[in-house]
XYZ file of N, CA and C in Angstrom:
357
model
N 62.862 132.377 140.928
C 63.579 132.346 139.705
C 64.336 133.626 139.513
N 65.570 133.499 139.002
C 66.398 134.645 138.861
C 65.945 135.461 137.619
N 65.799 136.749 137.769
C 65.469 137.632 136.694
C 66.398 138.808 136.677
N 66.889 139.115 135.495
C 67.843 140.248 135.280
C 67.347 141.091 134.116
N 67.137 142.322 134.287
C 66.621 143.248 133.280
C 67.591 144.390 133.055
N 68.194 144.408 131.881
C 69.114 145.466 131.582
C 68.366 146.667 130.944
N 68.960 147.862 131.146
C 68.411 148.995 130.483
C 69.527 150.088 130.431
N 69.230 151.145 129.691
C 70.141 152.236 129.618
C 70.898 152.338 128.342
N 70.815 151.357 127.437
C 71.546 151.444 126.163
C 70.994 152.438 125.279
N 71.715 152.701 124.194
C 71.224 153.680 123.239
C 72.269 153.988 122.180
N 72.060 155.076 121.468
C 72.983 155.523 120.444
C 73.652 156.795 120.861
N 74.984 156.775 120.904
C 75.786 157.922 121.315
C 76.971 158.074 120.375
N 77.535 159.273 120.429
C 78.747 159.563 119.619
C 79.962 159.142 120.381
N 81.037 158.830 119.663
C 82.285 158.486 120.260
C 82.715 159.647 121.276
N 83.233 159.199 122.399
C 83.615 160.096 123.408
C 82.583 160.431 124.454
N 81.364 160.034 124.175
C 80.221 160.283 125.074
C 80.150 159.139 126.119
N 79.198 159.312 127.040
C 79.074 158.285 128.098
C 77.594 157.778 128.178
N 77.506 156.554 128.726
C 76.277 155.930 129.013
C 76.387 155.178 130.312
N 75.298 155.052 131.077
C 75.238 154.233 132.236
C 74.187 153.211 132.045
N 74.648 151.949 132.063
C 73.706 150.818 131.986
C 73.285 150.367 133.367
N 72.072 149.900 133.455
C 71.515 149.434 134.716
C 71.001 147.992 134.563
N 71.055 147.211 135.576
C 70.553 145.890 135.626
C 69.747 145.688 136.912
N 68.506 145.461 136.758
C 67.633 145.271 137.926
C 67.494 143.784 138.176
N 67.756 143.299 139.392
C 67.863 141.863 139.654
C 66.692 141.533 140.661
N 66.218 140.300 140.526
C 65.215 139.741 141.448
C 65.303 138.264 141.489
N 64.710 137.677 142.517
C 64.594 136.228 142.587
C 65.796 135.501 143.236
N 66.668 136.217 143.856
C 67.785 135.609 144.535
C 68.331 136.621 145.582
N 69.203 136.120 146.449
C 69.800 136.970 147.439
C 70.947 137.779 146.853
N 70.587 138.914 146.264
C 71.451 139.717 145.441
C 72.799 140.041 146.096
N 72.799 140.408 147.297
C 74.053 140.917 147.910
C 75.073 139.835 148.043
N 74.690 138.534 147.989
C 75.568 137.439 148.162
C 76.178 136.933 146.779
N 75.763 137.544 145.719
C 76.172 137.004 144.379
C 77.122 137.944 143.657
N 78.073 137.382 142.974
C 78.845 138.096 142.007
C 77.929 138.598 140.929
N 78.124 139.755 140.413
C 77.433 140.332 139.293
C 78.420 140.787 138.172
N 78.025 140.546 136.994
C 78.917 140.819 135.914
C 78.280 141.389 134.644
N 79.051 141.980 133.782
C 78.596 142.461 132.498
C 79.426 141.821 131.427
N 78.733 141.314 130.403
C 79.355 140.799 129.186
C 78.756 141.582 127.977
N 79.416 141.453 126.858
C 78.923 142.078 125.676
C 79.167 141.227 124.447
N 78.312 141.355 123.429
C 78.483 140.651 122.134
C 78.344 141.601 121.021
N 79.372 141.752 120.255
C 79.361 142.545 119.066
C 78.989 141.678 117.845
N 78.556 142.286 116.810
C 78.188 141.484 115.549
C 79.388 140.702 115.072
N 79.145 139.417 114.838
C 80.233 138.607 114.298
C 81.271 138.069 115.334
N 81.061 138.407 116.583
C 81.965 138.118 117.653
C 81.297 137.277 118.764
N 82.110 136.558 119.490
C 81.609 135.782 120.599
C 81.344 136.705 121.749
N 80.484 136.302 122.627
C 80.243 137.068 123.872
C 81.489 137.178 124.701
N 81.838 138.417 125.143
C 83.094 138.593 125.871
C 82.825 139.258 127.221
N 83.666 138.952 128.160
C 83.626 139.498 129.529
C 83.948 140.961 129.434
N 83.222 141.756 130.235
C 83.437 143.190 130.335
C 83.938 143.555 131.703
N 83.145 143.258 132.719
C 83.448 143.599 134.093
C 82.681 142.731 135.088
N 83.185 142.588 136.259
C 82.474 141.958 137.335
C 82.708 142.665 138.698
N 81.792 142.447 139.606
C 81.940 142.954 140.994
C 81.519 141.918 141.897
N 82.286 141.737 143.007
C 82.009 140.667 143.921
C 80.742 140.881 144.832
N 80.314 139.716 145.347
C 79.158 139.742 146.205
C 79.551 139.875 147.677
N 80.412 138.916 148.081
C 80.851 138.962 149.462
C 81.798 140.172 149.716
N 82.405 140.589 148.718
C 83.176 141.841 148.752
C 82.835 142.624 147.523
N 83.432 143.784 147.290
C 83.109 144.605 146.132
C 84.322 144.741 145.225
N 85.171 143.711 145.280
C 86.360 143.736 144.356
C 85.892 143.732 142.914
N 86.492 144.494 142.071
C 86.126 144.563 140.701
C 87.175 144.059 139.759
N 86.794 143.582 138.605
C 87.674 143.120 137.616
C 87.148 143.599 136.295
N 88.109 144.115 135.395
C 87.692 144.642 134.112
C 88.471 143.963 132.976
N 87.863 143.859 131.811
C 88.550 143.505 130.668
C 89.552 144.593 130.298
N 90.672 144.227 129.728
C 91.644 145.200 129.363
C 91.134 146.197 128.371
N 90.199 145.817 127.529
C 89.641 146.723 126.475
C 88.845 147.854 127.116
N 88.389 147.700 128.345
C 87.565 148.769 128.940
C 88.168 149.339 130.190
N 89.273 148.779 130.674
C 89.914 149.253 131.896
C 90.252 150.751 131.755
N 89.857 151.454 132.796
C 90.105 152.900 132.818
C 89.019 153.718 132.210
N 88.072 153.080 131.514
C 86.993 153.805 130.904
C 85.648 153.470 131.537
N 85.473 152.181 131.916
C 84.203 151.665 132.445
C 84.328 151.511 133.924
N 83.229 151.706 134.683
C 83.190 151.391 136.058
C 81.897 150.558 136.378
N 82.104 149.399 137.067
C 81.006 148.673 137.536
C 80.737 148.979 138.969
N 79.481 149.042 139.376
C 79.057 149.309 140.741
C 77.776 148.582 141.057
N 77.466 148.521 142.340
C 76.176 147.834 142.752
C 75.607 148.615 143.920
N 74.262 148.496 143.950
C 73.473 149.076 145.018
C 72.612 147.910 145.563
N 73.046 147.362 146.662
C 72.324 146.178 147.199
C 70.938 146.471 147.659
N 70.698 147.691 148.102
C 69.427 148.098 148.617
C 68.428 148.135 147.422
N 68.899 148.509 146.229
C 68.073 148.580 145.062
C 68.149 147.254 144.254
N 69.046 146.350 144.632
C 69.203 145.116 143.913
C 69.532 145.396 142.474
N 70.450 146.321 142.228
C 70.865 146.704 140.890
C 72.430 146.779 140.772
N 72.812 146.546 139.572
C 74.197 146.670 139.213
C 74.280 147.609 138.002
N 75.374 148.410 137.944
C 75.479 149.416 137.003
C 76.808 149.311 136.209
N 76.860 149.809 135.041
C 78.068 149.914 134.276
C 78.127 151.339 133.690
N 78.964 152.145 134.256
C 79.212 153.495 133.739
C 80.247 153.399 132.679
N 79.919 153.780 131.484
C 80.840 153.670 130.354
C 81.167 155.108 129.832
N 82.421 155.453 130.064
C 82.932 156.731 129.674
C 83.835 156.565 128.422
N 84.096 157.727 127.721
C 84.927 157.716 126.545
C 84.656 156.601 125.555
N 83.372 156.456 125.250
C 82.932 155.342 124.401
C 83.552 155.384 123.009
N 83.858 154.272 122.509
C 84.443 154.080 121.152
C 83.558 153.294 120.316
N 83.681 153.424 119.002
C 82.864 152.626 118.074
C 83.008 151.134 118.373
N 84.139 150.691 118.748
C 84.344 149.258 118.973
C 83.657 148.771 120.234
N 83.037 149.700 121.037
C 82.208 149.250 122.213
C 80.838 148.943 121.759
N 80.444 149.155 120.543
C 79.161 148.801 120.042
C 78.923 147.293 120.188
N 77.881 146.980 120.913
C 77.495 145.612 121.210
C 76.210 145.546 121.983
N 75.703 144.341 122.109
C 74.617 144.136 123.082
C 75.213 143.785 124.385
N 74.846 144.524 125.405
C 75.383 144.337 126.704
C 74.501 143.541 127.643
N 74.997 142.526 128.307
C 74.228 141.567 129.037
C 74.697 141.612 130.539
N 73.699 141.546 131.386
C 73.950 141.395 132.863
C 73.923 139.921 133.215
N 74.763 139.493 134.171
C 74.719 138.120 134.602
C 75.114 138.007 136.050
N 74.948 136.812 136.555
C 75.252 136.589 138.001
C 75.783 135.218 138.275
N 76.454 134.987 139.383
C 76.932 133.752 139.853
C 77.115 133.750 141.336
N 76.985 132.616 141.991
C 77.038 132.574 143.474
C 78.444 132.844 143.980
N 79.399 132.274 143.294
C 80.834 132.361 143.688
C 81.692 132.455 142.377
N 82.906 132.904 142.529
C 83.785 132.981 141.373
C 84.088 131.621 140.756
N 83.949 130.527 141.573
C 84.227 129.217 141.120
C 83.066 128.604 140.314
N 81.943 129.285 140.378
C 80.709 128.833 139.714
C 80.606 129.537 138.325
N 79.870 128.926 137.427
C 79.689 129.525 136.118
C 78.689 130.713 136.239
N 78.803 131.658 135.232
C 77.745 132.629 135.166
C 76.483 131.935 134.692
N 75.438 131.943 135.535
C 74.354 131.007 135.384
C 73.067 131.649 134.818
N 72.910 132.977 134.984
C 71.732 133.592 134.515
C 72.057 134.882 133.698
N 71.196 135.129 132.725
C 71.426 136.314 131.859
C 70.187 137.110 131.675
N 70.372 138.386 131.470
C 69.256 139.228 131.125
C 69.063 139.199 129.593
N 68.178 140.017 129.100
C 67.826 140.038 127.707
C 68.770 140.846 126.895
N 69.564 141.720 127.565
C 70.524 142.533 126.879
C 70.015 143.946 126.452
N 70.930 144.838 126.378
C 70.566 146.204 125.949
C 71.580 146.646 124.921
N 71.112 147.259 123.861
C 71.964 147.601 122.720
C 72.705 148.909 123.002
N 73.958 148.927 122.767
C 74.820 150.124 122.822
C 75.436 150.310 121.437
N 75.174 151.467 120.913
C 75.769 151.747 119.569
C 76.515 153.144 119.629
N 77.766 153.036 119.217
C 78.609 154.283 119.371
C 79.041 154.618 117.920
N 78.640 155.804 117.517
C 78.963 156.267 116.150
C 80.254 157.121 116.225
N 80.951 157.151 115.145
C 82.165 157.910 115.033
C 81.930 159.332 114.581
């Protein structure tokens, strides 16, 4: 069974940085796309970033492009989201997710980790 466990969230001031981690198990990690989504209060869950499995091509939401960096360590079966220059509007619960191919839906989710950015 697929298990995803996010960590690294917290309370920071605007302009500071955080690195989120997602520990994966229960599947062939290196062959799967990995992604990060977030959900802010009163808003729908939105895409943040993804990184490929068969390759390491990355895609970012416009709102985080240039500030966030997604990466993966296949040996550790982990995916990371380095968040720089954080803004109050980045405040949300951040979720890790996975899919076998880009044509497949994001099929598994972690429990989420809270990121709160104060002004």
